[in-house]
């Protein structure tokens, strides 16, 4: 019997290690490239006016994206308000009441499908259902489109987080005579608290960068949002419009807005990370 | 078990008393706290228990021993119907608690579980304070004033021999206690609702010997007021703390009788083989 070469085995080992490390590095390189580009170009456009003033007229200088910041915040709040509660409840249903049952499997499949639906389709759907029936673009429609994107993400993370709660904990509460709802709210939810909050924040952060669902729903506006019942300014559509414009000042403003939204998402992500670590101790 | 045979008869707790009273199921039936009659259990299609018959007398400690996977835990999990958390599992036969079949359709499961408490293998402290852990069951079953609540929490912690160690830590998270303390906290939590039966599913398998000794002592103290059924992997433990022992194998009750008899002159060859460490 011939023994396999030890050197060859070691070489293969090294090769696989190098390849996977290289792939990982490529991803990180692009992330830092993107971040540095946004930081440099956006940084130069950063000033007080950017976050306090309305957009400049075409070709004009100065001004900012303050109405868009406000509009995005409003619509994200509406989207979270409409999307998070049903998402949480769906996750509870899937994890606590539909383990191994057929309808649960169907719901789980549907939620996965919903997560895979391109966001522009969500936008088109809301356009057809809300914008066309109401006859005009509105912040409400934008909020609904964002809610439809938030719901499945929250449902999934909720199910995953609740599934991490050991069954013995449920059993101990049940063994004391607790009813199912009491176990879910008092023990399971409490155990998964930080995970649930993380899921919600990450869903909101992820969806806050969406442009496509807002293009046909809230549209955009250069004015302060007076009511969500009219076209509403928002950061992502503003970036889209300004970046595509021929005016240098608008392009610079788009970079500034990009930096703002990237920083906000990054901040939320880091905060949730820290929160998770804090609760693990 | 280990290779060196341990003279188990020397660790037996009750000497001659139990020996002189060989019990048959029919003889003991009227005095039983729990009578298990022809209990079979199914995990979906898979049958895990076959026609179990066990009679458990009030104010005694009954140990259930047997190799892994023999159905020990499954057996006691039928007593409080905790298996119902998982939809497809079912039990047939009867488990009579004071003559009433707990597996019956009209049983109030919440009241059943108040009467039949359970301690699990690993401590299952809720993510709350020490006080709130013990109060959890009380809040479910009783409407108590603040003072009454504090009083009953203290009483339960004393019964679990934990009060002196946690009296200054009542508002701290339960998870901050040591493993052994956590398990006694779980005992206090179960005792707080004043159950009649206490089921213990390998309660000391995840904690250290010193903490184990404390829990065993507590079990002895509790025996006067509760009927205790303890599943254990540890045969010395069964010999030390129980009055009766049931030996399970392959989902069947191979032998059931006074602990002393089971450990010194078992009737079944299988029991003897298991106890002497020839298998299991």
Short mmCIF file of N, CA, C and O in Angstrom, two decimals, chain A residues 153-262:
data_model
loop_
_atom_site.label_atom_id
_atom_site.label_comp_id
_atom_site.label_asym_id
_atom_site.label_seq_id
_atom_site.Cartn_x
_atom_site.Cartn_y
_atom_site.Cartn_z
N UNK A 153 -39.36 40.48 6.65
CA UNK A 153 -38.05 40.41 7.31
C UNK A 153 -38.24 40.25 8.81
O UNK A 153 -37.60 39.42 9.46
N UNK A 154 -39.15 41.07 9.37
CA UNK A 154 -39.40 40.97 10.81
C UNK A 154 -39.98 39.60 11.16
O UNK A 154 -39.60 38.99 12.17
N UNK A 155 -40.87 39.10 10.32
CA UNK A 155 -41.47 37.78 10.59
C UNK A 155 -40.40 36.71 10.65
O UNK A 155 -40.37 35.88 11.56
N UNK A 156 -39.50 36.76 9.69
CA UNK A 156 -38.44 35.75 9.66
C UNK A 156 -37.51 35.84 10.86
O UNK A 156 -37.23 34.86 11.53
N UNK A 157 -37.02 37.06 11.12
CA UNK A 157 -36.08 37.17 12.24
C UNK A 157 -36.78 36.84 13.55
O UNK A 157 -36.18 36.23 14.43
N UNK A 158 -38.05 37.22 13.67
CA UNK A 158 -38.77 36.89 14.91
C UNK A 158 -38.85 35.38 15.09
O UNK A 158 -38.56 34.86 16.16
N UNK A 159 -39.22 34.69 14.01
CA UNK A 159 -39.30 33.23 14.13
C UNK A 159 -37.94 32.66 14.52
O UNK A 159 -37.83 31.83 15.42
N UNK A 160 -36.89 33.14 13.85
CA UNK A 160 -35.55 32.62 14.15
C UNK A 160 -35.15 32.89 15.60
O UNK A 160 -34.59 32.03 16.27
N UNK A 161 -35.43 34.10 16.05
CA UNK A 161 -35.04 34.46 17.42
C UNK A 161 -35.83 33.66 18.45
O UNK A 161 -35.28 33.21 19.45
N UNK A 162 -37.12 33.48 18.21
CA UNK A 162 -37.93 32.72 19.17
C UNK A 162 -37.55 31.25 19.15
O UNK A 162 -37.61 30.56 20.17
N UNK A 163 -37.11 30.77 17.98
CA UNK A 163 -36.72 29.36 17.89
C UNK A 163 -35.45 29.10 18.71
O UNK A 163 -35.19 27.98 19.11
N UNK A 164 -34.68 30.17 18.98
CA UNK A 164 -33.47 30.00 19.78
C UNK A 164 -33.78 29.82 21.26
O UNK A 164 -32.95 29.36 22.02
N UNK A 165 -34.98 30.21 21.67
CA UNK A 165 -35.35 30.05 23.08
C UNK A 165 -35.55 28.55 23.34
O UNK A 165 -36.31 27.90 22.65
N UNK A 166 -34.80 28.00 24.32
CA UNK A 166 -34.88 26.55 24.52
C UNK A 166 -36.28 26.10 24.93
O UNK A 166 -36.97 26.78 25.69
N UNK A 167 -36.69 24.96 24.42
CA UNK A 167 -38.02 24.44 24.74
C UNK A 167 -38.20 24.17 26.22
O UNK A 167 -39.31 24.22 26.73
N UNK A 168 -37.08 23.86 26.91
CA UNK A 168 -37.20 23.55 28.33
C UNK A 168 -37.76 24.77 29.09
O UNK A 168 -38.45 24.60 30.08
N UNK A 169 -37.46 25.95 28.57
CA UNK A 169 -37.98 27.15 29.22
C UNK A 169 -39.49 27.24 29.06
O UNK A 169 -40.22 27.55 30.00
N UNK A 170 -39.97 26.94 27.85
CA UNK A 170 -41.42 26.91 27.62
C UNK A 170 -42.06 25.85 28.51
O UNK A 170 -43.08 26.08 29.14
N UNK A 171 -41.41 24.68 28.55
CA UNK A 171 -41.97 23.59 29.33
C UNK A 171 -42.06 23.97 30.80
O UNK A 171 -43.05 23.66 31.46
N UNK A 172 -41.02 24.63 31.34
CA UNK A 172 -41.06 24.96 32.76
C UNK A 172 -42.20 25.91 33.05
O UNK A 172 -42.82 25.82 34.10
N UNK A 173 -42.43 26.86 32.16
CA UNK A 173 -43.52 27.79 32.40
C UNK A 173 -44.87 27.07 32.28
O UNK A 173 -45.76 27.24 33.12
N UNK A 174 -44.99 26.24 31.27
CA UNK A 174 -46.23 25.47 31.11
C UNK A 174 -46.45 24.55 32.31
O UNK A 174 -47.56 24.39 32.79
N UNK A 175 -45.34 23.96 32.82
CA UNK A 175 -45.45 23.02 33.93
C UNK A 175 -45.91 23.71 35.20
O UNK A 175 -46.36 23.06 36.13
N UNK A 176 -45.79 25.04 35.24
CA UNK A 176 -46.29 25.77 36.41
C UNK A 176 -47.77 26.11 36.24
O UNK A 176 -48.38 26.70 37.11
N UNK A 177 -48.32 25.73 35.09
CA UNK A 177 -49.73 25.97 34.86
C UNK A 177 -50.00 27.22 34.03
O UNK A 177 -51.13 27.66 33.92
N UNK A 178 -48.96 27.80 33.45
CA UNK A 178 -49.15 29.00 32.64
C UNK A 178 -49.84 28.64 31.33
O UNK A 178 -49.56 27.60 30.75
N UNK A 179 -50.75 29.51 30.88
CA UNK A 179 -51.38 29.31 29.59
C UNK A 179 -50.38 29.69 28.50
O UNK A 179 -49.40 30.39 28.75
N UNK A 180 -50.68 29.24 27.30
CA UNK A 180 -49.74 29.42 26.20
C UNK A 180 -49.39 30.88 25.93
O UNK A 180 -48.23 31.22 25.72
N UNK A 181 -50.38 31.77 25.93
CA UNK A 181 -50.11 33.17 25.64
C UNK A 181 -49.20 33.78 26.70
O UNK A 181 -48.32 34.58 26.43
N UNK A 182 -49.41 33.34 27.95
CA UNK A 182 -48.61 33.85 29.06
C UNK A 182 -47.14 33.41 28.92
O UNK A 182 -46.22 34.17 29.20
N UNK A 183 -46.97 32.16 28.48
CA UNK A 183 -45.62 31.65 28.27
C UNK A 183 -44.95 32.45 27.17
O UNK A 183 -43.79 32.87 27.28
N UNK A 184 -45.70 32.70 26.10
CA UNK A 184 -45.13 33.40 24.95
C UNK A 184 -44.70 34.82 25.32
O UNK A 184 -43.57 35.22 25.05
N UNK A 185 -45.59 35.54 25.98
CA UNK A 185 -45.30 36.94 26.27
C UNK A 185 -44.35 37.08 27.45
O UNK A 185 -43.36 37.80 27.39
N UNK A 186 -44.62 36.34 28.53
CA UNK A 186 -43.87 36.54 29.76
C UNK A 186 -42.49 35.92 29.74
O UNK A 186 -41.56 36.43 30.34
N UNK A 187 -42.35 34.78 29.07
CA UNK A 187 -41.08 34.06 29.15
C UNK A 187 -40.34 34.05 27.81
O UNK A 187 -39.18 34.46 27.74
N UNK A 188 -41.02 33.61 26.77
CA UNK A 188 -40.33 33.47 25.48
C UNK A 188 -39.90 34.83 24.93
O UNK A 188 -38.75 35.03 24.55
N UNK A 189 -40.84 35.79 24.92
CA UNK A 189 -40.54 37.12 24.41
C UNK A 189 -39.44 37.77 25.23
O UNK A 189 -38.53 38.38 24.70
N UNK A 190 -39.55 37.63 26.54
CA UNK A 190 -38.57 38.25 27.41
C UNK A 190 -37.17 37.67 27.17
O UNK A 190 -36.19 38.38 27.19
N UNK A 191 -37.12 36.36 26.95
CA UNK A 191 -35.82 35.73 26.70
C UNK A 191 -35.22 36.21 25.39
O UNK A 191 -34.02 36.33 25.25
N UNK A 192 -36.09 36.44 24.40
CA UNK A 192 -35.59 36.77 23.07
C UNK A 192 -35.54 38.27 22.84
O UNK A 192 -35.21 38.73 21.75
N UNK A 193 -35.88 39.04 23.89
CA UNK A 193 -35.98 40.50 23.81
C UNK A 193 -34.97 41.19 22.91
O UNK A 193 -35.34 41.85 21.93
N UNK A 194 -33.70 41.00 23.23
CA UNK A 194 -32.69 41.77 22.49
C UNK A 194 -32.62 41.30 21.05
O UNK A 194 -32.43 42.10 20.13
N UNK A 195 -32.82 40.01 20.83
CA UNK A 195 -32.82 39.49 19.47
C UNK A 195 -33.96 40.08 18.65
O UNK A 195 -33.78 40.43 17.49
N UNK A 196 -35.12 40.20 19.28
CA UNK A 196 -36.29 40.74 18.57
C UNK A 196 -36.05 42.20 18.19
O UNK A 196 -36.31 42.61 17.07
N UNK A 197 -35.52 42.96 19.15
CA UNK A 197 -35.26 44.38 18.90
C UNK A 197 -34.24 44.53 17.76
O UNK A 197 -34.40 45.36 16.86
N UNK A 198 -33.21 43.69 17.80
CA UNK A 198 -32.21 43.72 16.74
C UNK A 198 -32.85 43.45 15.39
O UNK A 198 -32.58 44.15 14.41
N UNK A 199 -33.71 42.44 15.35
CA UNK A 199 -34.37 42.09 14.10
C UNK A 199 -35.15 43.25 13.54
O UNK A 199 -35.07 43.57 12.35
N UNK A 200 -35.89 43.92 14.42
CA UNK A 200 -36.72 45.04 13.98
C UNK A 200 -35.83 46.18 13.46
O UNK A 200 -36.06 46.72 12.37
N UNK A 201 -34.79 46.51 14.23
CA UNK A 201 -33.92 47.62 13.83
C UNK A 201 -33.21 47.34 12.51
O UNK A 201 -33.09 48.20 11.65
N UNK A 202 -32.75 46.09 12.37
CA UNK A 202 -32.05 45.75 11.13
C UNK A 202 -32.99 45.80 9.94
O UNK A 202 -32.62 46.26 8.86
N UNK A 203 -34.22 45.34 10.14
CA UNK A 203 -35.20 45.40 9.06
C UNK A 203 -35.44 46.84 8.65
O UNK A 203 -35.44 47.19 7.46
N UNK A 204 -35.61 47.71 9.65
CA UNK A 204 -35.86 49.12 9.36
C UNK A 204 -34.65 49.73 8.66
O UNK A 204 -34.77 50.44 7.66
N UNK A 205 -33.45 49.39 9.15
CA UNK A 205 -32.24 49.95 8.54
C UNK A 205 -32.11 49.52 7.09
O UNK A 205 -31.78 50.32 6.21
N UNK A 206 -32.40 48.25 6.86
CA UNK A 206 -32.25 47.72 5.50
C UNK A 206 -33.23 48.38 4.55
O UNK A 206 -32.87 48.79 3.45
N UNK A 207 -34.47 48.53 5.01
CA UNK A 207 -35.51 49.06 4.13
C UNK A 207 -35.35 50.57 3.94
O UNK A 207 -35.76 51.12 2.91
N UNK A 208 -34.69 51.23 4.88
CA UNK A 208 -34.57 52.69 4.77
C UNK A 208 -33.74 53.10 3.55
O UNK A 208 -33.81 54.23 3.11
N UNK A 209 -32.97 52.16 3.02
CA UNK A 209 -32.19 52.50 1.84
C UNK A 209 -32.90 52.22 0.53
O UNK A 209 -32.32 52.42 -0.53
N UNK A 210 -34.14 51.76 0.60
CA UNK A 210 -34.86 51.38 -0.62
C UNK A 210 -35.31 52.61 -1.42
O UNK A 210 -35.81 53.58 -0.85
N UNK A 211 -35.12 52.57 -2.72
CA UNK A 211 -35.58 53.66 -3.58
C UNK A 211 -36.77 53.22 -4.42
O UNK A 211 -37.77 53.92 -4.53
N UNK A 212 -36.64 52.04 -5.00
CA UNK A 212 -37.62 51.57 -5.97
C UNK A 212 -39.06 51.63 -5.45
O UNK A 212 -39.94 52.10 -6.17
N UNK A 213 -39.32 51.18 -4.23
CA UNK A 213 -40.72 51.18 -3.79
C UNK A 213 -41.28 52.59 -3.59
O UNK A 213 -42.48 52.76 -3.55
N UNK A 214 -40.38 53.58 -3.49
CA UNK A 214 -40.86 54.94 -3.28
C UNK A 214 -41.07 55.69 -4.60
O UNK A 214 -41.82 56.65 -4.66
N UNK A 215 -40.41 55.21 -5.65
CA UNK A 215 -40.47 55.90 -6.94
C UNK A 215 -41.90 56.07 -7.44
O UNK A 215 -42.28 57.12 -7.96
N UNK A 216 -42.72 55.03 -7.26
CA UNK A 216 -44.10 55.10 -7.76
C UNK A 216 -45.12 55.37 -6.67
O UNK A 216 -46.29 55.24 -6.89
N UNK A 217 -44.66 55.64 -5.47
CA UNK A 217 -45.64 55.75 -4.40
C UNK A 217 -45.61 57.14 -3.74
O UNK A 217 -46.59 57.87 -3.83
N UNK A 218 -44.47 57.46 -3.14
CA UNK A 218 -44.41 58.78 -2.51
C UNK A 218 -43.89 59.82 -3.51
O UNK A 218 -44.03 61.01 -3.29
N UNK A 219 -43.32 59.29 -4.58
CA UNK A 219 -42.63 60.14 -5.55
C UNK A 219 -41.58 60.96 -4.83
O UNK A 219 -40.85 60.41 -4.01
N UNK A 220 -41.51 62.26 -5.09
CA UNK A 220 -40.54 63.09 -4.39
C UNK A 220 -41.10 64.49 -4.38
O UNK A 220 -42.15 64.76 -5.00
N UNK A 221 -40.45 65.36 -3.68
CA UNK A 221 -40.95 66.73 -3.62
C UNK A 221 -39.83 67.61 -3.12
O UNK A 221 -39.01 67.19 -2.31
N UNK A 222 -39.74 68.85 -3.60
CA UNK A 222 -38.70 69.75 -3.09
C UNK A 222 -39.15 70.49 -1.84
O UNK A 222 -38.38 71.22 -1.26
N UNK A 223 -40.41 70.27 -1.43
CA UNK A 223 -40.96 71.08 -0.34
C UNK A 223 -40.97 70.32 0.98
O UNK A 223 -40.89 69.10 1.02
N UNK A 224 -41.11 71.07 2.06
CA UNK A 224 -41.27 70.45 3.37
C UNK A 224 -42.54 69.59 3.36
O UNK A 224 -43.54 70.00 2.82
N UNK A 225 -42.48 68.39 3.94
CA UNK A 225 -43.69 67.57 3.96
C UNK A 225 -44.73 68.19 4.90
O UNK A 225 -44.52 68.31 6.10
N UNK A 226 -45.84 68.65 4.30
CA UNK A 226 -46.92 69.24 5.11
C UNK A 226 -47.84 68.14 5.62
O UNK A 226 -48.36 68.20 6.72
N UNK A 227 -48.06 67.14 4.75
CA UNK A 227 -48.96 66.05 5.09
C UNK A 227 -48.51 64.85 4.28
O UNK A 227 -47.93 65.01 3.20
N UNK A 228 -48.75 63.66 4.83
CA UNK A 228 -48.34 62.46 4.08
C UNK A 228 -49.33 62.13 2.98
O UNK A 228 -49.19 61.17 2.25
N UNK A 229 -50.35 62.99 2.83
CA UNK A 229 -51.36 62.74 1.80
C UNK A 229 -50.99 63.41 0.48
O UNK A 229 -51.83 63.64 -0.37
N UNK A 230 -49.72 63.75 0.32
CA UNK A 230 -49.26 64.36 -0.93
C UNK A 230 -47.89 63.78 -1.25
O UNK A 230 -47.28 63.13 -0.39
N UNK A 231 -47.40 64.00 -2.46
CA UNK A 231 -46.05 63.51 -2.76
C UNK A 231 -45.08 63.98 -1.68
O UNK A 231 -45.13 65.14 -1.26
N UNK A 232 -44.23 63.08 -1.21
CA UNK A 232 -43.41 63.39 -0.05
C UNK A 232 -41.93 63.25 -0.38
O UNK A 232 -41.52 62.27 -1.01
N UNK A 233 -41.18 64.24 0.02
CA UNK A 233 -39.73 64.22 -0.20
C UNK A 233 -39.12 63.05 0.55
O UNK A 233 -39.58 62.67 1.62
N UNK A 234 -38.08 62.43 -0.03
CA UNK A 234 -37.36 61.38 0.69
C UNK A 234 -35.94 61.29 0.18
O UNK A 234 -35.64 61.71 -0.95
N UNK A 235 -35.05 60.77 0.99
CA UNK A 235 -33.62 60.80 0.68
C UNK A 235 -33.27 59.99 -0.55
O UNK A 235 -32.54 60.45 -1.42
N UNK A 236 -33.79 58.76 -0.61
CA UNK A 236 -33.31 57.88 -1.69
C UNK A 236 -33.73 58.38 -3.07
O UNK A 236 -32.92 58.39 -4.00
N UNK A 237 -34.98 58.81 -3.20
CA UNK A 237 -35.40 59.32 -4.50
C UNK A 237 -34.67 60.62 -4.83
O UNK A 237 -34.34 60.90 -5.99
N UNK A 238 -34.41 61.42 -3.81
CA UNK A 238 -33.65 62.65 -4.03
C UNK A 238 -32.25 62.32 -4.57
O UNK A 238 -31.77 62.95 -5.52
N UNK A 239 -31.62 61.33 -3.97
CA UNK A 239 -30.30 60.91 -4.44
C UNK A 239 -30.39 60.50 -5.90
O UNK A 239 -29.60 60.92 -6.75
N UNK A 240 -31.41 59.68 -6.19
CA UNK A 240 -31.61 59.20 -7.55
C UNK A 240 -31.75 60.37 -8.53
O UNK A 240 -31.04 60.46 -9.53
N UNK A 241 -32.65 61.30 -8.22
CA UNK A 241 -32.90 62.43 -9.13
C UNK A 241 -31.68 63.34 -9.28
O UNK A 241 -31.30 63.72 -10.38
N UNK A 242 -31.08 63.67 -8.14
CA UNK A 242 -29.97 64.63 -8.17
C UNK A 242 -28.73 64.03 -8.83
O UNK A 242 -28.01 64.71 -9.56
N UNK A 243 -28.49 62.75 -8.56
CA UNK A 243 -27.29 62.13 -9.11
C UNK A 243 -27.38 62.04 -10.63
O UNK A 243 -26.38 62.11 -11.33
N UNK A 244 -28.62 61.87 -11.14
CA UNK A 244 -28.81 61.73 -12.58
C UNK A 244 -28.83 63.09 -13.28
O UNK A 244 -28.86 63.16 -14.50
N UNK A 245 -28.89 64.17 -12.50
CA UNK A 245 -29.02 65.50 -13.10
C UNK A 245 -27.68 65.95 -13.68
O UNK A 245 -26.63 65.44 -13.30
N UNK A 246 -27.70 66.92 -14.58
CA UNK A 246 -26.45 67.42 -15.17
C UNK A 246 -25.77 68.46 -14.27
O UNK A 246 -24.67 68.88 -14.57
N UNK A 247 -26.42 68.89 -13.17
CA UNK A 247 -25.86 70.00 -12.39
C UNK A 247 -24.88 69.49 -11.35
O UNK A 247 -25.18 68.59 -10.59
N UNK A 248 -23.72 70.10 -11.30
CA UNK A 248 -22.69 69.69 -10.34
C UNK A 248 -23.14 69.88 -8.91
O UNK A 248 -22.87 69.06 -8.04
N UNK A 249 -23.84 70.99 -8.66
CA UNK A 249 -24.27 71.24 -7.28
C UNK A 249 -25.25 70.16 -6.82
O UNK A 249 -25.19 69.70 -5.68
N UNK A 250 -26.15 69.75 -7.69
CA UNK A 250 -27.09 68.69 -7.33
C UNK A 250 -26.37 67.36 -7.09
O UNK A 250 -26.69 66.62 -6.18
N UNK A 251 -25.37 67.11 -7.98
CA UNK A 251 -24.62 65.86 -7.81
C UNK A 251 -23.91 65.83 -6.46
O UNK A 251 -23.91 64.81 -5.76
N UNK A 252 -23.36 66.99 -6.10
CA UNK A 252 -22.67 67.07 -4.81
C UNK A 252 -23.66 66.83 -3.68
O UNK A 252 -23.37 66.11 -2.70
N UNK A 253 -24.86 67.42 -3.82
CA UNK A 253 -25.89 67.23 -2.78
C UNK A 253 -26.27 65.75 -2.68
O UNK A 253 -26.49 65.23 -1.58
N UNK A 254 -26.34 65.08 -3.84
CA UNK A 254 -26.66 63.65 -3.83
C UNK A 254 -25.62 62.86 -3.04
O UNK A 254 -25.97 62.00 -2.23
N UNK A 255 -24.34 63.22 -3.25
CA UNK A 255 -23.29 62.55 -2.46
C UNK A 255 -23.46 62.81 -0.98
O UNK A 255 -23.31 61.92 -0.14
N UNK A 256 -23.76 64.02 -0.65
CA UNK A 256 -23.97 64.37 0.75
C UNK A 256 -25.11 63.55 1.35
O UNK A 256 -24.98 62.98 2.46
N UNK A 257 -26.21 63.46 0.60
CA UNK A 257 -27.35 62.69 1.08
C UNK A 257 -26.98 61.22 1.22
O UNK A 257 -27.39 60.54 2.17
N UNK A 258 -26.17 60.71 0.28
CA UNK A 258 -25.73 59.32 0.36
C UNK A 258 -24.95 59.07 1.63
O UNK A 258 -25.14 58.05 2.31
N UNK A 259 -24.07 60.03 1.94
CA UNK A 259 -23.28 59.87 3.16
C UNK A 259 -24.19 59.82 4.39
O UNK A 259 -24.02 59.00 5.28
N UNK A 260 -25.20 60.71 4.40
CA UNK A 260 -26.11 60.75 5.54
C UNK A 260 -26.81 59.40 5.74
O UNK A 260 -26.85 58.85 6.84
N UNK A 261 -27.35 58.87 4.66
CA UNK A 261 -28.13 57.64 4.79
C UNK A 261 -27.23 56.45 5.12
O UNK A 261 -27.57 55.59 5.94
N UNK A 262 -26.02 56.42 4.52
CA UNK A 262 -25.08 55.34 4.82
C UNK A 262 -24.68 55.37 6.28
O UNK A 262 -24.66 54.34 6.97
#
